[in-house]
Short mmCIF file of C-alpha atoms in Angstrom, two decimals:
data_model
loop_
_atom_site.label_atom_id
_atom_site.label_comp_id
_atom_site.label_asym_id
_atom_site.label_seq_id
_atom_site.Cartn_x
_atom_site.Cartn_y
_atom_site.Cartn_z
CA MET A 270 -0.02 -13.36 28.57
CA THR A 271 -0.25 -14.37 24.53
CA VAL A 272 1.11 -12.69 22.82
CA ARG A 273 -1.18 -11.21 20.13
CA THR A 274 0.22 -9.27 16.90
CA ARG A 275 -1.83 -8.51 13.68
CA PHE A 276 -1.52 -7.32 10.64
CA ALA A 277 -4.03 -4.59 8.46
CA PRO A 278 -3.60 -3.87 5.82
CA SER A 279 -6.50 -2.34 3.71
CA PRO A 280 -8.02 -3.19 0.32
CA THR A 281 -6.73 -0.31 -1.74
CA GLY A 282 -3.83 -1.40 -4.06
CA TYR A 283 -1.84 -4.32 -4.20
CA LEU A 284 0.98 -5.38 -1.77
CA HIS A 285 3.34 -2.95 -0.66
CA VAL A 286 6.99 -4.19 -0.04
CA GLY A 287 6.68 -1.99 3.36
CA GLY A 288 3.62 -4.07 4.12
CA ALA A 289 4.68 -7.11 4.49
CA ARG A 290 7.64 -6.58 5.91
CA THR A 291 5.70 -5.27 8.58
CA ALA A 292 3.16 -8.64 8.26
CA LEU A 293 6.63 -10.55 8.45
CA PHE A 294 7.80 -8.50 11.31
CA ASN A 295 4.19 -9.30 12.94
CA TRP A 296 4.20 -12.69 11.80
CA LEU A 297 7.38 -13.37 13.57
CA TYR A 298 7.46 -12.25 16.75
CA ALA A 299 4.03 -14.35 17.33
CA ARG A 300 5.30 -16.97 15.22
CA LYS A 301 8.72 -16.26 18.58
CA ASN A 302 6.51 -16.19 21.69
CA GLY A 303 3.93 -19.52 20.46
CA GLY A 304 1.26 -16.33 20.33
CA THR A 305 -1.37 -15.85 17.09
CA PHE A 306 -0.71 -13.56 14.79
CA ILE A 307 -4.71 -12.38 13.04
CA LEU A 308 -5.39 -10.39 10.16
CA ARG A 309 -7.86 -8.27 9.55
CA VAL A 310 -9.00 -6.21 6.79
CA GLU A 311 -9.34 -2.12 6.64
CA ASP A 312 -12.02 -2.09 4.43
CA THR A 313 -14.16 0.93 4.70
CA ASP A 314 -12.85 2.94 2.12
CA THR A 315 -15.64 2.01 -0.08
CA ALA A 316 -14.80 3.65 -3.10
CA ARG A 317 -11.47 3.01 -3.05
CA ASN A 318 -12.01 -0.57 -1.70
CA THR A 319 -11.96 -3.23 -4.40
CA GLU A 320 -11.80 -7.60 -4.65
CA GLU A 321 -9.24 -7.86 -6.41
CA ALA A 322 -6.40 -6.16 -3.68
CA ARG A 323 -8.44 -8.34 -1.12
CA GLN A 324 -7.74 -11.52 -3.12
CA ALA A 325 -3.72 -9.62 -4.29
CA ILE A 326 -2.99 -8.99 -0.72
CA PHE A 327 -3.99 -12.60 0.50
CA ASP A 328 -1.95 -13.99 -2.15
CA GLY A 329 0.78 -12.14 -1.81
CA MET A 330 0.66 -13.47 1.69
CA ASP A 331 0.58 -17.05 0.79
CA TRP A 332 3.21 -17.27 -1.55
CA LEU A 333 5.65 -15.72 1.67
CA GLY A 334 3.99 -18.51 3.62
CA LEU A 335 2.41 -15.30 6.29
CA ASP A 336 -0.38 -17.67 7.80
CA TRP A 337 -2.46 -16.40 10.37
CA ASP A 338 -4.29 -18.63 12.66
CA GLU A 339 -6.89 -15.76 12.71
CA GLY A 340 -9.18 -13.74 9.76
CA PRO A 341 -11.13 -13.86 7.07
CA GLU A 342 -11.62 -17.81 6.10
CA ARG A 343 -10.74 -19.31 2.57
CA SER A 344 -11.14 -22.89 3.86
CA GLY A 345 -12.99 -25.21 6.67
CA ASP A 346 -9.57 -25.61 8.38
CA ARG A 347 -9.17 -22.35 10.12
CA ARG A 348 -10.71 -21.82 13.29
CA SER A 349 -11.08 -18.32 14.69
CA PRO A 350 -12.87 -17.28 17.86
CA LEU A 351 -14.41 -14.48 15.54
CA ARG A 352 -17.27 -14.57 12.56
CA SER A 353 -15.26 -14.94 9.70
CA GLU A 354 -16.83 -11.21 8.81
CA SER A 355 -15.91 -10.23 11.96
CA TYR A 356 -12.36 -9.62 10.74
CA TYR A 357 -14.00 -6.78 7.97
CA GLN A 358 -13.65 -3.41 9.44
CA SER A 359 -17.15 -2.86 7.25
CA GLN A 360 -19.05 -5.26 9.33
CA ARG A 361 -17.93 -4.64 12.45
CA LYS A 362 -19.69 -0.82 12.50
CA HIS A 363 -22.49 -2.26 15.20
CA ILE A 364 -19.45 -2.54 17.32
CA TYR A 365 -18.15 0.80 16.49
CA ASP A 366 -21.08 2.59 17.62
CA GLU A 367 -21.34 0.57 21.00
CA TYR A 368 -17.81 1.98 21.98
CA PHE A 369 -19.07 5.57 20.39
CA GLU A 370 -21.48 5.67 23.52
CA LYS A 371 -19.44 4.33 26.32
CA LEU A 372 -17.04 7.73 25.29
CA LEU A 373 -20.37 9.56 24.92
CA ALA A 374 -21.69 8.46 28.68
CA ALA A 375 -17.97 9.14 29.98
CA ASP A 376 -18.21 12.29 28.24
CA ARG A 377 -15.91 12.26 26.27
CA LEU A 378 -17.52 13.44 23.37
CA TYR A 379 -18.79 16.46 22.23
CA LYS A 380 -20.70 17.49 18.99
CA ASP A 381 -18.97 19.84 16.45
CA GLY A 382 -21.99 20.78 13.85
CA ASP A 383 -22.77 17.61 12.55
CA ALA A 384 -19.11 15.28 13.55
CA TYR A 385 -18.33 14.42 17.13
CA ARG A 386 -14.86 14.77 18.69
CA PHE A 387 -13.03 13.89 21.13
CA ARG A 388 -11.63 16.13 23.96
CA PHE A 389 -8.54 14.86 24.90
CA GLU A 390 -7.08 15.25 28.43
CA ARG A 391 -5.54 18.06 28.63
CA LYS A 392 -1.43 16.94 30.18
CA PRO A 393 1.87 14.47 28.54
CA VAL A 394 1.64 11.86 27.01
CA THR A 395 4.46 9.23 27.12
CA MET A 396 3.99 5.93 25.27
CA HIS A 397 7.03 4.01 25.37
CA ASP A 398 7.93 2.41 22.31
CA LEU A 399 10.39 -1.18 21.56
CA VAL A 400 11.69 0.42 19.27
CA CYS A 401 12.08 3.59 19.25
CA GLY A 402 12.70 4.56 22.70
CA GLU A 403 10.62 7.29 25.13
CA VAL A 404 8.11 9.37 23.26
CA THR A 405 6.36 12.25 24.92
CA ILE A 406 3.37 14.54 23.39
CA ASP A 407 2.34 17.02 25.79
CA TYR A 408 -1.20 17.32 24.78
CA ARG A 409 -1.32 21.08 27.85
CA ASP A 410 -1.63 23.25 23.87
CA ALA A 411 -4.64 22.63 22.16
CA SER A 412 -3.20 24.64 19.25
CA ASN A 413 -1.48 22.43 18.64
CA THR A 414 -2.91 19.09 19.25
CA PRO A 415 -6.78 20.26 18.52
CA ASP A 416 -9.21 17.58 19.82
CA MET A 417 -10.01 14.91 16.80
CA VAL A 418 -12.78 14.35 15.16
CA VAL A 419 -13.78 10.55 15.73
CA LYS A 420 -17.15 10.44 13.96
CA ARG A 421 -18.10 12.07 10.69
CA SER A 422 -20.44 14.15 9.76
CA ASP A 423 -21.46 11.11 7.44
CA GLY A 424 -21.80 8.99 10.74
CA SER A 425 -18.45 7.39 9.67
CA TYR A 426 -15.86 6.62 11.73
CA VAL A 427 -12.15 7.65 11.05
CA PHE A 428 -9.54 5.62 11.43
CA HIS A 429 -7.77 6.37 14.55
CA PHE A 430 -11.35 5.29 16.45
CA VAL A 431 -11.70 2.46 14.57
CA ASN A 432 -7.72 0.76 15.04
CA VAL A 433 -7.93 1.24 18.67
CA VAL A 434 -12.04 -0.48 19.40
CA ASP A 435 -10.44 -3.11 16.83
CA ASP A 436 -6.81 -3.45 19.07
CA LEU A 437 -9.14 -3.72 22.16
CA THR A 438 -11.70 -6.18 21.49
CA MET A 439 -8.95 -8.26 19.21
CA LYS A 440 -7.37 -7.87 22.11
CA MET A 441 -4.28 -7.52 20.43
CA THR A 442 -0.69 -7.29 22.90
CA HIS A 443 1.45 -6.32 21.10
CA VAL A 444 1.23 -3.64 17.90
CA ILE A 445 3.99 -3.52 15.34
CA ARG A 446 3.56 -0.57 12.46
CA GLY A 447 5.24 1.59 10.42
CA GLU A 448 7.28 4.38 12.00
CA ASP A 449 4.64 7.17 10.11
CA HIS A 450 2.40 5.45 12.84
CA LEU A 451 4.65 6.92 15.34
CA MET A 452 2.48 10.00 15.94
CA ASN A 453 -0.89 8.92 16.44
CA THR A 454 0.37 6.16 19.49
CA PRO A 455 -0.50 9.48 21.84
CA LYS A 456 -3.81 9.59 20.51
CA HIS A 457 -4.94 6.08 20.53
CA LEU A 458 -3.36 5.89 23.85
CA GLN A 459 -6.14 8.65 25.13
CA LEU A 460 -9.01 6.42 23.46
CA PHE A 461 -7.31 3.13 25.69
CA GLU A 462 -6.89 5.14 28.92
CA ALA A 463 -10.66 6.33 27.71
CA LEU A 464 -12.46 3.85 27.17
CA GLY A 465 -10.77 1.48 30.85
CA ALA A 466 -8.59 -0.67 28.50
CA GLU A 467 -5.23 -1.19 29.17
CA PRO A 468 -4.06 -0.07 25.56
CA PRO A 469 -1.07 -2.94 23.37
CA GLN A 470 2.77 -2.49 23.71
CA TYR A 471 3.76 -0.49 20.40
CA ALA A 472 6.64 -1.02 18.41
CA HIS A 473 7.41 1.15 15.52
CA ILE A 474 9.83 -0.33 12.87
CA PRO A 475 11.56 2.12 10.55
CA LEU A 476 10.53 3.31 6.73
CA ILE A 477 11.80 1.55 3.83
CA LEU A 478 13.65 3.82 1.57
CA ASN A 479 15.46 3.79 -2.15
CA PRO A 480 18.77 3.52 -2.39
CA ASN A 481 18.89 7.38 -2.84
CA GLY A 482 17.02 8.42 -0.05
CA SER A 483 13.76 8.86 -1.14
CA LYS A 484 10.66 7.37 0.05
CA MET A 485 9.28 3.49 -1.54
CA SER A 486 6.41 4.46 -3.94
CA LYS A 487 4.25 1.78 -5.46
CA ARG A 488 5.99 2.34 -8.97
CA ASP A 489 9.11 1.81 -7.59
CA GLU A 490 10.86 -1.41 -8.45
CA GLY A 491 10.46 -3.80 -6.17
CA ALA A 492 7.71 -3.01 -4.25
CA ALA A 493 5.31 -4.83 -4.95
CA VAL A 494 4.98 -8.00 -3.89
CA GLY A 495 2.65 -9.59 -6.43
CA ASP A 496 6.34 -9.42 -9.31
CA TYR A 497 8.25 -11.45 -6.91
CA PRO A 498 6.93 -14.56 -8.50
CA ARG A 499 6.86 -13.83 -12.19
CA GLN A 500 10.19 -12.24 -11.61
CA GLY A 501 11.63 -15.89 -10.31
CA PHE A 502 12.37 -15.14 -7.30
CA LEU A 503 12.12 -17.75 -3.79
CA PRO A 504 9.48 -16.55 -1.78
CA GLU A 505 12.61 -18.26 1.08
CA ALA A 506 14.59 -14.91 -0.51
CA VAL A 507 12.37 -13.30 -0.79
CA VAL A 508 11.43 -13.04 2.89
CA ASN A 509 14.82 -13.32 4.30
CA PHE A 510 16.05 -9.81 2.55
CA ILE A 511 13.63 -8.05 3.46
CA THR A 512 13.16 -9.25 7.03
CA LEU A 513 16.77 -7.52 7.08
CA LEU A 514 15.31 -3.73 5.81
CA GLY A 515 15.31 -3.02 9.39
CA TRP A 516 16.17 -6.29 11.05
CA SER A 517 19.40 -7.48 12.37
CA SER A 518 20.74 -10.63 13.96
CA LYS A 519 23.51 -8.68 15.66
CA THR A 520 25.72 -10.99 13.85
CA ASP A 521 27.38 -11.51 10.03
CA GLU A 522 24.88 -14.05 9.52
CA GLU A 523 23.25 -12.92 6.53
CA ILE A 524 21.22 -16.29 5.00
CA PHE A 525 18.66 -17.53 7.30
CA SER A 526 15.36 -20.37 6.42
CA LEU A 527 12.26 -19.23 7.68
CA ALA A 528 12.97 -21.28 10.62
CA GLU A 529 15.77 -19.87 11.19
CA LEU A 530 14.60 -15.89 10.95
CA VAL A 531 11.96 -16.99 14.02
CA ASP A 532 14.10 -18.25 16.39
CA ARG A 533 16.55 -15.49 15.71
CA PHE A 534 13.88 -12.85 15.47
CA THR A 535 13.48 -9.95 18.66
CA LEU A 536 12.11 -6.69 18.66
CA GLU A 537 15.04 -5.66 20.19
CA GLY A 538 17.05 -6.60 16.94
CA ILE A 539 15.02 -3.84 14.84
CA ASN A 540 16.68 -1.02 13.56
CA ARG A 541 16.13 2.96 14.34
CA ALA A 542 17.16 3.98 10.34
CA PRO A 543 15.46 4.11 7.81
CA ALA A 544 15.99 0.84 6.04
CA ARG A 545 17.63 1.15 2.20
CA PHE A 546 16.31 -0.89 -0.45
CA ASP A 547 18.29 -2.66 -2.90
CA PHE A 548 17.32 -5.18 -5.76
CA GLU A 549 20.26 -6.29 -6.28
CA LYS A 550 20.85 -7.26 -2.42
CA CYS A 551 17.76 -8.84 -2.84
CA THR A 552 18.39 -10.70 -5.91
CA TRP A 553 21.83 -11.74 -5.23
CA PHE A 554 19.95 -13.08 -1.74
CA ASN A 555 17.40 -15.16 -4.94
CA GLN A 556 20.84 -16.96 -5.60
CA GLN A 557 22.00 -17.99 -2.18
CA HIS A 558 18.91 -19.43 -1.17
CA ILE A 559 18.61 -20.96 -4.81
CA ALA A 560 22.02 -23.23 -4.09
CA ARG A 561 20.53 -24.06 -0.51
CA ILE A 562 17.12 -26.37 -2.31
CA ASP A 563 17.61 -29.42 -3.82
CA THR A 564 17.96 -29.96 -7.52
CA GLU A 565 14.69 -31.97 -7.54
CA THR A 566 12.91 -28.39 -6.23
CA PHE A 567 14.15 -26.42 -8.61
CA THR A 568 14.20 -28.44 -11.82
CA ARG A 569 9.68 -28.50 -10.49
CA LEU A 570 9.80 -24.81 -9.95
CA SER A 571 11.49 -23.89 -13.21
CA ARG A 572 9.46 -25.44 -14.82
CA PRO A 573 6.61 -22.98 -15.82
CA PHE A 574 8.86 -19.96 -16.85
CA VAL A 575 11.42 -23.12 -18.95
CA GLU A 576 7.69 -24.20 -20.76
CA ASN A 577 6.34 -20.57 -20.21
CA ALA A 578 9.40 -20.04 -22.93
CA GLY A 579 8.89 -22.72 -25.35
CA LEU A 580 11.24 -25.14 -24.62
CA PRO A 581 10.37 -28.58 -24.12
CA PHE A 582 10.51 -29.22 -20.30
CA ASP A 583 10.76 -32.84 -21.21
CA ARG A 584 14.21 -33.04 -22.50
CA SER A 585 15.64 -30.08 -20.17
CA ALA A 586 15.65 -31.58 -16.83
CA PRO A 587 19.50 -32.75 -17.51
CA ALA A 588 20.18 -28.88 -18.58
CA ILE A 589 18.23 -27.34 -15.52
CA ALA A 590 19.85 -29.05 -13.50
CA ALA A 591 23.47 -28.09 -14.65
CA VAL A 592 22.65 -23.95 -14.43
CA LYS A 593 21.34 -24.95 -10.93
CA GLU A 594 24.82 -22.78 -9.67
CA LYS A 595 24.80 -20.33 -12.05
CA VAL A 596 20.87 -18.45 -12.40
CA ARG A 597 19.92 -15.46 -10.40
CA LEU A 598 16.48 -14.98 -10.54
CA LEU A 599 13.87 -19.09 -12.80
CA THR A 600 13.59 -15.96 -14.89
CA GLU A 601 16.59 -17.00 -15.74
CA VAL A 602 16.77 -20.69 -16.32
CA PRO A 603 15.20 -20.64 -19.85
CA HIS A 604 17.52 -18.68 -21.69
CA ALA A 605 20.82 -20.34 -19.33
CA ILE A 606 19.33 -23.58 -21.06
CA ASP A 607 18.00 -23.36 -24.54
CA PHE A 608 21.63 -23.63 -26.16
CA LEU A 609 21.10 -27.46 -24.52
CA VAL A 610 17.50 -28.42 -25.46
CA THR A 611 17.56 -26.64 -28.77
CA ASP A 612 19.02 -26.01 -32.19
CA THR A 613 18.25 -22.69 -32.75
CA ALA A 614 19.10 -20.47 -29.61
CA GLU A 615 20.16 -17.87 -30.32
CA PRO A 616 24.35 -17.24 -30.15
CA ASP A 617 25.30 -13.69 -27.90
CA THR A 618 27.46 -12.38 -31.62
CA GLU A 619 30.08 -10.54 -28.59
CA ALA A 620 31.53 -13.78 -27.36
CA VAL A 621 31.26 -15.54 -30.90
CA GLY A 622 33.59 -12.41 -32.30
CA LYS A 623 35.59 -12.80 -29.14
CA ALA A 624 36.35 -16.96 -29.83
CA LYS A 625 36.59 -16.35 -33.77
CA ALA A 626 39.26 -13.51 -32.97
CA ASN A 627 40.85 -16.58 -30.93
CA PRO A 628 44.10 -18.40 -32.95
CA ASN A 629 43.12 -22.04 -30.96
CA SER A 630 39.71 -21.85 -32.86
CA ALA A 631 41.40 -23.09 -35.41
CA LEU A 632 41.91 -26.56 -33.69
CA LEU A 633 38.33 -26.68 -33.49
CA PRO A 634 38.33 -28.83 -37.40
CA ALA A 635 40.34 -31.34 -35.71
CA LEU A 636 39.34 -31.37 -32.21
CA ALA A 637 35.80 -32.67 -34.00
CA ASP A 638 37.73 -35.04 -35.80
CA HIS A 639 39.27 -36.94 -33.36
CA MET A 640 36.30 -36.57 -30.98
CA ALA A 641 34.16 -38.11 -33.91
CA ALA A 642 36.28 -41.15 -33.36
CA LEU A 643 36.04 -41.78 -29.99
CA THR A 644 34.56 -45.50 -29.45
CA ASP A 645 33.23 -43.98 -25.92
CA TRP A 646 31.44 -40.94 -24.93
CA SER A 647 31.71 -39.41 -21.17
CA ALA A 648 32.93 -36.13 -20.04
CA ASP A 649 35.99 -37.09 -19.07
CA ILE A 650 36.68 -38.54 -22.23
CA ALA A 651 35.72 -35.70 -23.70
CA LYS A 652 38.13 -32.94 -21.79
CA GLU A 653 40.56 -35.36 -22.04
CA ALA A 654 40.21 -35.28 -25.55
CA ILE A 655 41.07 -31.67 -25.73
CA GLY A 656 44.05 -31.73 -23.71
CA GLU A 657 45.43 -34.43 -26.23
CA VAL A 658 44.70 -32.02 -29.36
CA ALA A 659 45.99 -29.03 -27.72
CA THR A 660 49.17 -30.78 -26.60
CA ALA A 661 49.40 -32.16 -30.27
CA ASN A 662 49.19 -29.06 -31.95
CA GLY A 663 51.14 -27.30 -29.49
CA ALA A 664 48.66 -25.67 -27.25
CA LYS A 665 47.69 -25.58 -23.25
CA PRO A 666 44.57 -27.25 -22.49
CA GLY A 667 43.20 -23.92 -20.89
CA GLN A 668 43.34 -22.31 -24.07
CA LEU A 669 41.04 -24.19 -26.70
CA MET A 670 38.20 -24.36 -23.49
CA PHE A 671 36.96 -20.56 -24.72
CA PRO A 672 36.50 -21.69 -28.51
CA VAL A 673 34.31 -24.87 -27.62
CA ARG A 674 33.15 -23.68 -24.90
CA VAL A 675 31.42 -20.38 -27.59
CA ALA A 676 31.48 -23.43 -30.47
CA LEU A 677 28.94 -24.94 -28.19
CA SER A 678 26.73 -22.86 -26.66
CA GLY A 679 26.84 -19.43 -28.40
CA ARG A 680 27.67 -17.43 -25.13
CA ALA A 681 30.64 -16.78 -22.84
CA HIS A 682 29.79 -18.31 -19.58
CA GLY A 683 27.45 -21.56 -18.61
CA PRO A 684 27.73 -24.80 -17.03
CA ASP A 685 30.85 -26.43 -16.53
CA LEU A 686 31.50 -28.06 -20.46
CA GLY A 687 32.08 -31.79 -19.01
CA GLU A 688 28.21 -30.50 -17.80
CA ILE A 689 27.95 -29.49 -21.57
CA PHE A 690 29.40 -32.46 -23.17
CA ALA A 691 27.31 -34.57 -21.36
CA ILE A 692 23.64 -33.17 -22.06
CA LEU A 693 25.00 -33.13 -26.58
CA GLY A 694 26.70 -36.09 -27.30
CA GLN A 695 28.55 -37.17 -29.03
CA GLU A 696 27.14 -36.32 -32.70
CA ARG A 697 25.65 -32.54 -31.03
CA THR A 698 28.56 -32.06 -29.42
CA VAL A 699 30.62 -32.52 -33.09
CA ALA A 700 28.08 -31.17 -35.12
CA ARG A 701 28.37 -28.09 -33.69
CA LEU A 702 31.38 -28.24 -33.41
CA ARG A 703 32.45 -28.31 -37.02
CA ALA A 704 30.22 -25.35 -37.49
CA PHE A 705 31.65 -23.39 -36.11
#
């Protein structure tokens, strides 16, 4: 059996982080098992569907690296057994009509006014969920489980019916979806049985909650996948973070590449308990992934943020490399390097105040004169100069470091002082010491 999984979003809004995680788990399971990952667009809600939302879903999945094997085609190199439009529910009515007639012929539908209802078999239905275990719904009490509408009075089909027909005709083997669909599955199992088809295996994954335990809404921080690129996140970091929202590798490890996640992923690793979203933890993951990439890649990814901030990129490369271990997000790069590439960066007034109150700042003029007299310049020579001036004036070299840092950068924290000396050079270093 070839594993076939799917992600079936509705193009009525942006790609939500919960939907992205559902897509990711399906993608990981397919890739882990040498299977096929399908993208199917549930676009029957014509009043709410938008082209902008559809594109946002595609863009979000592309950014996360979740390529699909079958689905809407956007380039000539995609191959699929169905026509491109057949992965849109709006283009599949003729298929739904065919299966509707099968249910009619099997006497499993009856008319209720202008609508059609599916006649449930009045028996207990047990589903064997790969995450939640065995779940039974008793359909013997019709007042508790009334027959469901499958075709509305306007001729449109309900979600449950088209969802089952799509999964049947697209030969899904595994349906991995949110736990909020758990109670829908017994209905779907009855439809599969009525159509004489083998149902897929189901795995219902826990919901994502806010840190306070409330359900994560579209307006909450971190909910929109489209915001992450603009906020300076790396896709690998976001994928790593959202995979661990409800899944565990059963080890103490937390930082994984996409390839490592594919290798480790199992449905058995999915937790039953709801996951708590923590934006700060996501930011920490991003910092860890920034540390993993090489300097050339980091510089390239930082470029649009540096240029958007109005900084000259041609002079920024050494400065960007110097702050690689200091930033959490790519959006932080411009502020981290502005003092290195321009002489007009705004200083941190609190840091400046602390430095000026430090008695060792009185040694800065002497340090400036000493550095100005140097006939050779390097980071090591500049650091030696600090030690020489401090020692000559009865201070320890370390006591002079903070005033020097603030005088050169206007900040209390930043790159190693040696890197600052190397990037600023002798003339700019001396000028800033004297100006301070």
